[in-house]
PDB file of C-alpha atoms in Angstrom:
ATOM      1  CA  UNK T  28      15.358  -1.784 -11.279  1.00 65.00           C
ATOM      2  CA  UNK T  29      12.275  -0.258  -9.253  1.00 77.00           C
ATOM      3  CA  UNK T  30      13.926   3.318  -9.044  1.00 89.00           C
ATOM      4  CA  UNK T  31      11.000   4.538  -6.339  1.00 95.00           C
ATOM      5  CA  UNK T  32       9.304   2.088  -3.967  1.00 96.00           C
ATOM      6  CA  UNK T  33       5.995   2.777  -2.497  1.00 97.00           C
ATOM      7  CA  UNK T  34       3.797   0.947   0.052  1.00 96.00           C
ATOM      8  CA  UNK T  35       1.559  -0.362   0.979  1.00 97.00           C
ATOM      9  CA  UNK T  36       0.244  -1.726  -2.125  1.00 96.00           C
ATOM     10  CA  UNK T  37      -3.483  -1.073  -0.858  1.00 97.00           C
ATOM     11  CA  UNK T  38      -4.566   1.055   1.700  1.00 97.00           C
ATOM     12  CA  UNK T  39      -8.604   1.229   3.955  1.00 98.00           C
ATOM     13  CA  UNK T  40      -9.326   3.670   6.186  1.00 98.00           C
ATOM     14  CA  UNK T  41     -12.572   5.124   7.830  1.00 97.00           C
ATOM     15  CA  UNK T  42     -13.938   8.211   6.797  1.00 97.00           C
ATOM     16  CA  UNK T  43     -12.103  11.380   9.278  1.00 97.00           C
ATOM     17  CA  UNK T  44      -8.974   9.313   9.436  1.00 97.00           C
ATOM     18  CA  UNK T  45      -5.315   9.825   8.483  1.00 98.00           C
ATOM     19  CA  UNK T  46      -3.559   7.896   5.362  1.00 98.00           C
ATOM     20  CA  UNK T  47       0.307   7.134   5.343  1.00 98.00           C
ATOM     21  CA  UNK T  48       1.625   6.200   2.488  1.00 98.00           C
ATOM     22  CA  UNK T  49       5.443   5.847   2.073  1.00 98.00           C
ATOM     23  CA  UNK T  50       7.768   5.967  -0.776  1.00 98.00           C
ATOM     24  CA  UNK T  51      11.677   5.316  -0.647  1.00 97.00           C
ATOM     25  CA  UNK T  52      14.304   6.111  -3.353  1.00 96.00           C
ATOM     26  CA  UNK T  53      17.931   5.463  -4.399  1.00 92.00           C
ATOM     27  CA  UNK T  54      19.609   7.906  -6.336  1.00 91.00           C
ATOM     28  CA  UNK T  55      20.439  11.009  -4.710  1.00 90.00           C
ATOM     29  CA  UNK T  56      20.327  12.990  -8.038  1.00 90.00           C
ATOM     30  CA  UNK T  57      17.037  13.458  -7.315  1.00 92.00           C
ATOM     31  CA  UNK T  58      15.683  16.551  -6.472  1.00 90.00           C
ATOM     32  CA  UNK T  59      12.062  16.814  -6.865  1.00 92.00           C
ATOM     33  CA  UNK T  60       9.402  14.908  -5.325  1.00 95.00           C
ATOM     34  CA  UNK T  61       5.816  14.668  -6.387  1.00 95.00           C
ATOM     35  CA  UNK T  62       2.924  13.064  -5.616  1.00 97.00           C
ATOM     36  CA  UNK T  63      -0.061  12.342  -7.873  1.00 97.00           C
ATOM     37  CA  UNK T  64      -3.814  11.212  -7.670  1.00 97.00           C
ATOM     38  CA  UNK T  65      -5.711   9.520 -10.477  1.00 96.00           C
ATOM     39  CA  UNK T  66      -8.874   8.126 -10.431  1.00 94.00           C
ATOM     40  CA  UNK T  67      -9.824   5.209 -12.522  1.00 90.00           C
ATOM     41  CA  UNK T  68     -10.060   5.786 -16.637  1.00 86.00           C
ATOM     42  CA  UNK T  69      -8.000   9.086 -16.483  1.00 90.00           C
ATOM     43  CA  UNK T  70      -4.416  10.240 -16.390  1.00 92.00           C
ATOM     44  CA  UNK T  71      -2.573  11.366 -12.915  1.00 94.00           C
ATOM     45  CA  UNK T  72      -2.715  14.967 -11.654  1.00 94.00           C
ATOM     46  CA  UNK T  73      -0.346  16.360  -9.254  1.00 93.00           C
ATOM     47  CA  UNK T  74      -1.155  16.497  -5.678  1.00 96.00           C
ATOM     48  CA  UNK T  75       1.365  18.263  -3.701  1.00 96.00           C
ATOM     49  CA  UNK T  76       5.301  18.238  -4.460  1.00 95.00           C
ATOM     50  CA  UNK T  77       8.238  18.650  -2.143  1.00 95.00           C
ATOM     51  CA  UNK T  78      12.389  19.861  -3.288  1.00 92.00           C
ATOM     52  CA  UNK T  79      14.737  18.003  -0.782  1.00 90.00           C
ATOM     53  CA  UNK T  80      15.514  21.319   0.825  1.00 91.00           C
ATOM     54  CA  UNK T  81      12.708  20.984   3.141  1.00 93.00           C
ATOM     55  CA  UNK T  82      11.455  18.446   4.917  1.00 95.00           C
ATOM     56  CA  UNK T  83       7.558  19.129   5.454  1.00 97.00           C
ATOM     57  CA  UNK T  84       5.459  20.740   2.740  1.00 96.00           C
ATOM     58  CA  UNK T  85       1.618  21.091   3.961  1.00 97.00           C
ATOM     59  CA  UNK T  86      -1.150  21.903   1.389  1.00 96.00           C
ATOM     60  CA  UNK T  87      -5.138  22.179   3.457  1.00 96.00           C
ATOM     61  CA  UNK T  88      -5.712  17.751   4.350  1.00 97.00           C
ATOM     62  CA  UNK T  89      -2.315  16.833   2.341  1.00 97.00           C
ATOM     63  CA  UNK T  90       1.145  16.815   3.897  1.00 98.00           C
ATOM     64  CA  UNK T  91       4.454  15.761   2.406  1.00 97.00           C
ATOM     65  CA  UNK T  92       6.992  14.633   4.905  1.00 96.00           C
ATOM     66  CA  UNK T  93      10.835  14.380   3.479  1.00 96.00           C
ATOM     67  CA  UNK T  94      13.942  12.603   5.211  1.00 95.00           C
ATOM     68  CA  UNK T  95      16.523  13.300   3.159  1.00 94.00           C
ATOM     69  CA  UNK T  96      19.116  11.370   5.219  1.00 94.00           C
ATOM     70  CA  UNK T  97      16.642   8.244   4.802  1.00 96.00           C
ATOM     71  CA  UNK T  98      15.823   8.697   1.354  1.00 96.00           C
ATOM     72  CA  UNK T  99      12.455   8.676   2.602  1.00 97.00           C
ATOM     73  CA  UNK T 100       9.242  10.400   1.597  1.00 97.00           C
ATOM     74  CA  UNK T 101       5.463  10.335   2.689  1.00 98.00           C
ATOM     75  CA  UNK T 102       2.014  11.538   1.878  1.00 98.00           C
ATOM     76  CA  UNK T 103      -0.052  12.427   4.682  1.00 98.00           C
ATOM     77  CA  UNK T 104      -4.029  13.029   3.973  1.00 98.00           C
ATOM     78  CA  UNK T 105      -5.568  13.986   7.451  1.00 98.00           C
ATOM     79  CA  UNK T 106      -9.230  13.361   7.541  1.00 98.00           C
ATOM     80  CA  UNK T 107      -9.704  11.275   4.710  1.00 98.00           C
ATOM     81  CA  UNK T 108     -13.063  11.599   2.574  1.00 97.00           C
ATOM     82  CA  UNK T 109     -14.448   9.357   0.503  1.00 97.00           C
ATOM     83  CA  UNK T 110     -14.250  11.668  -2.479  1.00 97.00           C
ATOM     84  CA  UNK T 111     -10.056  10.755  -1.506  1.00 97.00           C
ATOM     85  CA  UNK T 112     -10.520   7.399  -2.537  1.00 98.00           C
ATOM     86  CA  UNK T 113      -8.267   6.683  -5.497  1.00 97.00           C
ATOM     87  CA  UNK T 114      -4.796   5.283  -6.674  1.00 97.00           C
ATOM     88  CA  UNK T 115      -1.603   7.475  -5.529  1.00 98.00           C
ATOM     89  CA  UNK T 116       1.946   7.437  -6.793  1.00 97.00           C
ATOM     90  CA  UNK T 117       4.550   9.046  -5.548  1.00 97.00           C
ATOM     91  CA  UNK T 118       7.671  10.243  -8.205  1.00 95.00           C
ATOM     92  CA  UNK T 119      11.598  11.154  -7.855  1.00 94.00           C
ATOM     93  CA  UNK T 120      12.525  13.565 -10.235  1.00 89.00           C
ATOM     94  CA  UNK T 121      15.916  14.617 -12.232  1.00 84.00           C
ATOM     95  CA  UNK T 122      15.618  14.862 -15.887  1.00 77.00           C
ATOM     96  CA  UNK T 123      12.923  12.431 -16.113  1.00 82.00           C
ATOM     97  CA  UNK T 124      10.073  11.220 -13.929  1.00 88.00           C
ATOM     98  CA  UNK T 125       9.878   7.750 -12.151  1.00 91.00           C
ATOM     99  CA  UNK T 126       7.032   6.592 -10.204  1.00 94.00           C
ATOM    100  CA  UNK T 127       6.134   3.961  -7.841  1.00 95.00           C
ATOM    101  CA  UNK T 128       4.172   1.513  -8.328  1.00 94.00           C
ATOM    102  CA  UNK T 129       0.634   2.649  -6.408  1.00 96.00           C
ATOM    103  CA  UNK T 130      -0.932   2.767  -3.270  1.00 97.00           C
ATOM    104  CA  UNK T 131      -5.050   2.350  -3.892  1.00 97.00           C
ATOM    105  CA  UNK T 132      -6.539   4.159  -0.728  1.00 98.00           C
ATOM    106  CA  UNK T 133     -10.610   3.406  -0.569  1.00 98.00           C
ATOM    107  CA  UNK T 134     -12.076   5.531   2.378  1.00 98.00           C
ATOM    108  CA  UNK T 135     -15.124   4.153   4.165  1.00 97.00           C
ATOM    109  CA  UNK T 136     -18.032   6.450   4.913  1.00 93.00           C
TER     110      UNK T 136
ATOM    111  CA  UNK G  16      -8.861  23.790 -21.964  1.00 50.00           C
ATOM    112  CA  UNK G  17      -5.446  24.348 -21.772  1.00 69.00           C
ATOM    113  CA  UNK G  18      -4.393  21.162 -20.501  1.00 92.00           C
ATOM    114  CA  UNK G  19      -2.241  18.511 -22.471  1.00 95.00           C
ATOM    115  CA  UNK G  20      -4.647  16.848 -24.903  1.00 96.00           C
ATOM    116  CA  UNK G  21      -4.318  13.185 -26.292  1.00 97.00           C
ATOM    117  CA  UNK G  22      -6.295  11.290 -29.025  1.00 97.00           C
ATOM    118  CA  UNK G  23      -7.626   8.839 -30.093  1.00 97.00           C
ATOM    119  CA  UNK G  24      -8.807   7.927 -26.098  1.00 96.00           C
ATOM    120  CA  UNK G  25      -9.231   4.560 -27.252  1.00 96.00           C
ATOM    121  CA  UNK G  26      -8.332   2.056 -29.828  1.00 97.00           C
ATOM    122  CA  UNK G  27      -8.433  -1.357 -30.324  1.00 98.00           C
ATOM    123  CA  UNK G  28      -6.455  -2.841 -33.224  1.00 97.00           C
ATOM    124  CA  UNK G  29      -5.839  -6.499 -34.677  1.00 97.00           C
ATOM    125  CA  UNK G  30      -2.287  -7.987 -33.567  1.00 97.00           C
ATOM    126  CA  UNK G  31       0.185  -7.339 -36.182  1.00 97.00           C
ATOM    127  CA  UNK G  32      -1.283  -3.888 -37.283  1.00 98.00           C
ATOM    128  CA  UNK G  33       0.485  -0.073 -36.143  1.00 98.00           C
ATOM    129  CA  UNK G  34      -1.101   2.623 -34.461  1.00 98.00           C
ATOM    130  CA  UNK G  35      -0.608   5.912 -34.054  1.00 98.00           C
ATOM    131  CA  UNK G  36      -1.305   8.314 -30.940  1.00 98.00           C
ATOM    132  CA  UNK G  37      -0.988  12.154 -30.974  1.00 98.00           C
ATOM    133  CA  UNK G  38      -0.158  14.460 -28.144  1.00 98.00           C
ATOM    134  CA  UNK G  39      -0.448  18.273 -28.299  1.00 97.00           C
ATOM    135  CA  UNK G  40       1.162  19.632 -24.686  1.00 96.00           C
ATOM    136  CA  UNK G  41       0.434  22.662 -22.985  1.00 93.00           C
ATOM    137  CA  UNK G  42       1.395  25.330 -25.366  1.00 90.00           C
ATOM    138  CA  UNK G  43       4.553  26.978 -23.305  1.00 85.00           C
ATOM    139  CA  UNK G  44       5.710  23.776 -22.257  1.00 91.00           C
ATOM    140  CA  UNK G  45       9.086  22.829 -23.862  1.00 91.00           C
ATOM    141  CA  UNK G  46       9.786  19.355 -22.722  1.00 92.00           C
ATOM    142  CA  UNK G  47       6.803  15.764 -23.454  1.00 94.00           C
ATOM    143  CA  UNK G  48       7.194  12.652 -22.148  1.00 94.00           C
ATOM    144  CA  UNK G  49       5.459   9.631 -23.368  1.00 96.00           C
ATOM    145  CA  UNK G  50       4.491   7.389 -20.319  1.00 95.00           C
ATOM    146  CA  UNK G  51       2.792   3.552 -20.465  1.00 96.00           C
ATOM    147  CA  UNK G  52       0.612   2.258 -17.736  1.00 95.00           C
ATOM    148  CA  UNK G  53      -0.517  -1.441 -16.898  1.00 93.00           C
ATOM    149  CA  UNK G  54      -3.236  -1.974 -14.590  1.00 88.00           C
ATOM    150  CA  UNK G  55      -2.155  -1.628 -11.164  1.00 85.00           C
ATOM    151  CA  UNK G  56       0.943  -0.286 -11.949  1.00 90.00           C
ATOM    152  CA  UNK G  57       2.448   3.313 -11.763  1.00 92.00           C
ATOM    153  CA  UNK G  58       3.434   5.222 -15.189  1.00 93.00           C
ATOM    154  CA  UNK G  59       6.625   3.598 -16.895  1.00 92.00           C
ATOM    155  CA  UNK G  60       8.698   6.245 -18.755  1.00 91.00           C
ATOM    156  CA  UNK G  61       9.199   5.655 -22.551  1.00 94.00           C
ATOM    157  CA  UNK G  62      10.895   8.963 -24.040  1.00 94.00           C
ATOM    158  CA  UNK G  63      11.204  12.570 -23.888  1.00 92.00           C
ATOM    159  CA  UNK G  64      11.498  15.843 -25.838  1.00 94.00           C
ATOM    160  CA  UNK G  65      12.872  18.812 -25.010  1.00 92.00           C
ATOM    161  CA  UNK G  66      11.590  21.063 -27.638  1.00 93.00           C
ATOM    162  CA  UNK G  67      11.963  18.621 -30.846  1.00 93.00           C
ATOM    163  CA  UNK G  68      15.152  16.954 -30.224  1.00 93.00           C
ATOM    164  CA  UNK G  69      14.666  13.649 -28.339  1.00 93.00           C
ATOM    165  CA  UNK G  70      16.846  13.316 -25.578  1.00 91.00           C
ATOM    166  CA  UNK G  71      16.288  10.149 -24.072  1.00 89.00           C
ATOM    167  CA  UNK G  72      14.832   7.177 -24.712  1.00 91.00           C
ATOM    168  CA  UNK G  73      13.806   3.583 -22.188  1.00 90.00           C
ATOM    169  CA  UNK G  74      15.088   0.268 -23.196  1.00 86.00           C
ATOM    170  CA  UNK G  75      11.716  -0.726 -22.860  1.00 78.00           C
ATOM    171  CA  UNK G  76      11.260   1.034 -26.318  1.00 82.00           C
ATOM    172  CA  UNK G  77      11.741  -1.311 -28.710  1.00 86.00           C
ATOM    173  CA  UNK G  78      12.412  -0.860 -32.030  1.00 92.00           C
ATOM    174  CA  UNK G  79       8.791  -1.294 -33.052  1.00 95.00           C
ATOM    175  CA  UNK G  80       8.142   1.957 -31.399  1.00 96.00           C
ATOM    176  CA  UNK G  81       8.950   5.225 -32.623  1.00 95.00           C
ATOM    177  CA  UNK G  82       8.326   8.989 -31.341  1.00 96.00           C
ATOM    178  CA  UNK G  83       8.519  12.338 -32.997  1.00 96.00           C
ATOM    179  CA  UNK G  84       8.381  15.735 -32.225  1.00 96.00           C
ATOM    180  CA  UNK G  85       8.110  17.689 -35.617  1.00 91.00           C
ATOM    181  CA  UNK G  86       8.685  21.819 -34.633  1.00 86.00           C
ATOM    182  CA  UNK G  87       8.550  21.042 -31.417  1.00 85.00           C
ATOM    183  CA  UNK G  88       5.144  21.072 -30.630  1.00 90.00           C
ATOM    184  CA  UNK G  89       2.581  17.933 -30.783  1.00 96.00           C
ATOM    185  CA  UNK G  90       4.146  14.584 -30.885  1.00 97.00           C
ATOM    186  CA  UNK G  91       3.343  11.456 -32.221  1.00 98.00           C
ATOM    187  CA  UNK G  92       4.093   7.506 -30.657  1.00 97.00           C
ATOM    188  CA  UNK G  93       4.124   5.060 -33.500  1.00 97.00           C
ATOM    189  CA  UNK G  94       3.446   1.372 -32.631  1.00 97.00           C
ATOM    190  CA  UNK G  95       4.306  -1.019 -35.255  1.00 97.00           C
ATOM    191  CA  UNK G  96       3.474  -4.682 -35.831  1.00 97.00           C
ATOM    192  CA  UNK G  97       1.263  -4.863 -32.124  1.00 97.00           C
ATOM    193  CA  UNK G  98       1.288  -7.224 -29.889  1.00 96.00           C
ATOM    194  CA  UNK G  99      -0.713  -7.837 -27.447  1.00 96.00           C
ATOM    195  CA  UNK G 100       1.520  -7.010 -24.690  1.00 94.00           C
ATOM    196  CA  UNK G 101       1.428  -3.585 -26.011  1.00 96.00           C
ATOM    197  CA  UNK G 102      -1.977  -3.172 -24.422  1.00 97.00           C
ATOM    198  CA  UNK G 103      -1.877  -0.534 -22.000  1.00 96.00           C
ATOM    199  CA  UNK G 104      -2.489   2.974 -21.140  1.00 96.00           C
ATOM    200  CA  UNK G 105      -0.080   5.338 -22.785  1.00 97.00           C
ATOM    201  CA  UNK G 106       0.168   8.624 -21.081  1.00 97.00           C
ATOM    202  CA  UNK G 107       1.834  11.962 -22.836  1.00 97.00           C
ATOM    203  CA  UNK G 108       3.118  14.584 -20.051  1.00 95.00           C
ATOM    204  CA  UNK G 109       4.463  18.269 -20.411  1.00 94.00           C
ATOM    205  CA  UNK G 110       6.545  20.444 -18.467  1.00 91.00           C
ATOM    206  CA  UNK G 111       8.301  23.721 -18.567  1.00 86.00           C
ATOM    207  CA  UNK G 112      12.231  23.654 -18.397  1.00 73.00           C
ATOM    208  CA  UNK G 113      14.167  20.684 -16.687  1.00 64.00           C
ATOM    209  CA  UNK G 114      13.656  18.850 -13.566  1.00 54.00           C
ATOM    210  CA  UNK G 115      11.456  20.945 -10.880  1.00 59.00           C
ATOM    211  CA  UNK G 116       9.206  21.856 -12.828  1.00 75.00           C
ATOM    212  CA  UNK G 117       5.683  19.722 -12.180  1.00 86.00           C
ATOM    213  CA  UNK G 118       4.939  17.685 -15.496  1.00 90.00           C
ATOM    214  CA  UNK G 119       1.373  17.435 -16.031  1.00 92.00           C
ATOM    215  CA  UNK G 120      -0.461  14.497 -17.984  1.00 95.00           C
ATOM    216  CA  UNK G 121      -3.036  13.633 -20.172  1.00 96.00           C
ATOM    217  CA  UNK G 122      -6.123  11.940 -20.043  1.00 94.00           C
ATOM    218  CA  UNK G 123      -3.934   8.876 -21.608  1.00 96.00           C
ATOM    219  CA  UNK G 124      -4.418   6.987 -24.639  1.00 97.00           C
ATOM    220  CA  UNK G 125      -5.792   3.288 -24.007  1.00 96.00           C
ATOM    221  CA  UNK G 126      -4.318   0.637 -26.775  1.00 97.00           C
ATOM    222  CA  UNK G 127      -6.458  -2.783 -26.366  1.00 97.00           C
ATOM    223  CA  UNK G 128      -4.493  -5.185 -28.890  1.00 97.00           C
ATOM    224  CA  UNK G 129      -6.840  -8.107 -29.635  1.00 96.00           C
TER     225      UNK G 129
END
C-alpha cells in the first residue's frame, strides 16, 4: 500500500515559471514532511521540510504548502531554472520515512 | 566530508552470488536506514537502526537479506544468492533521534545482477 502519493508523474515548465507538485497521505501519525531533490546517479538531499503545525514553510524559490485537514502537501518552486531540473519526492515521516513515487520536473530555457 | 558515505558505488555480480554493501553514517547520528530504489521510483524502506539494535524491518526483506549494525556505528546489507530483481539502487540514510529529525542519504550503492 502506496503510503504517500505524489503527482504528476512528470512535470515541463518554461524557464521563470512556477512548479506544483502535490503529494497526499493517509496516516495521521505522521508528523514530518520532507521534500527531496536528486539528480540522476546520486542519492536524494533534502529540500525544504514542513511539521503539520504550520501550514506554509517558505525557503528563497521553494515553498511548502500543508493542509492538514486534507492530508495534503505541496512543493512550490517559483521561477524555475534549469539548474531545477531533476526528480522530486516528497516523504511522511513517523519512525520511518516513506516516499512517493517521483515527480521528474525538466525546465526549459 | 562529513556526509554519510557508502561503498562499493557499484557492483555487478553473477546471479546466485552475495554481496555486501557498507555504510558509515554521519558520526552523531544514532539511527540508519537502508533504502532500495528502482528506476523511476521513489526510495523503498528496507530496515533501520537505532544505535545497533534493529528495530524494524520491511516485508520486502526477504530472508536472503540481512543487515547489521556492529557498535552501532557503520552497517552492513548482506545480499545472498542474487537475483536479478535485486538490481537496484540501495540507499543508506542517517538521522539524529526519532522522527523530525531530517535523515540524510548517501550517494547509494548501485547492485547490477547479471
Amino acid at each position: 500500500q502506496q503510503q504517500v502519493k505524489q503527482s504528476p508523474q512528470s512535470l515541463i515548465v518554461q524557464k521563470g515559471g512556477i512548479s506544483i507538485i502535490n503529494c497526499a497521505y493517509e496516516n495521521t501519525a505522521f508528523d514530518y514532511f520532507p521534500w527531496y531533490q536528486q539528480f540522476p546517479g546520486k542519492g536524494p538531499a533534502l529540500l525544504i521540510a514542513i511539521r503539520p503545525d504550520v501550514s506554509e514553510k517558505k525557503e528563497g524559490r521553494f515553498t511548502i504548502s500543508f493542509n492538514k485537514s486534507a492530508k495534503q502537501f505541496s512543493l512550490h518552486i517559483m521561477d524555475s531554472q534549469p539548474g531545477d531540473s531533476a526528480t522530486y519526492f516528497c516523504a511522511a515521516a513517523g519512525n520511518q520515512f516513506y516516499f512517493g513515487t517521483g515527480t521528474s520536473l525538466t525546465v526549459i530555457p | 566530508d562529513t556526509g554519510v558515505s557508502q561503498d562499493p558505488r557499484h557492483k555487478i555480480t553473477k546471479r546466485g552470488q552475495n554481496v555486501t554493501f557498507r555504510c558509515d553514517p554521519i558520526s552523531e547520528h544514532n539511527r540508519l536506514y537502508w533504502y532500495r530504489q528502482t528506476l523511476g521510483q521513489g526510495p523503498e524502506f528496507l530496515t533501520y537502526f537505532q544505535n545497533e539494535a534493529q528495530l524494524e524491518k520491511s516485508r520486502l526483506l526477504s530472508d536472503r537479506f540481512s543487515a547489521e549494525r556492529p557498535k552501532g556505528s557503520f552497517s552492513t546489507l548482506e545480499i545472498q544468492r542474487t537475483e536479478q530483481g535485486d538490481s537496484a539502487m540501495y540507499l543508506c540514510a542517517s538521522s539524529r533521534g526519532r522522527s523530525g529529525n531530517t535523515i540524510y542519504f548517501g550517494e547509494g550503492s548501485w547492485l547490477t545482477v547479471v
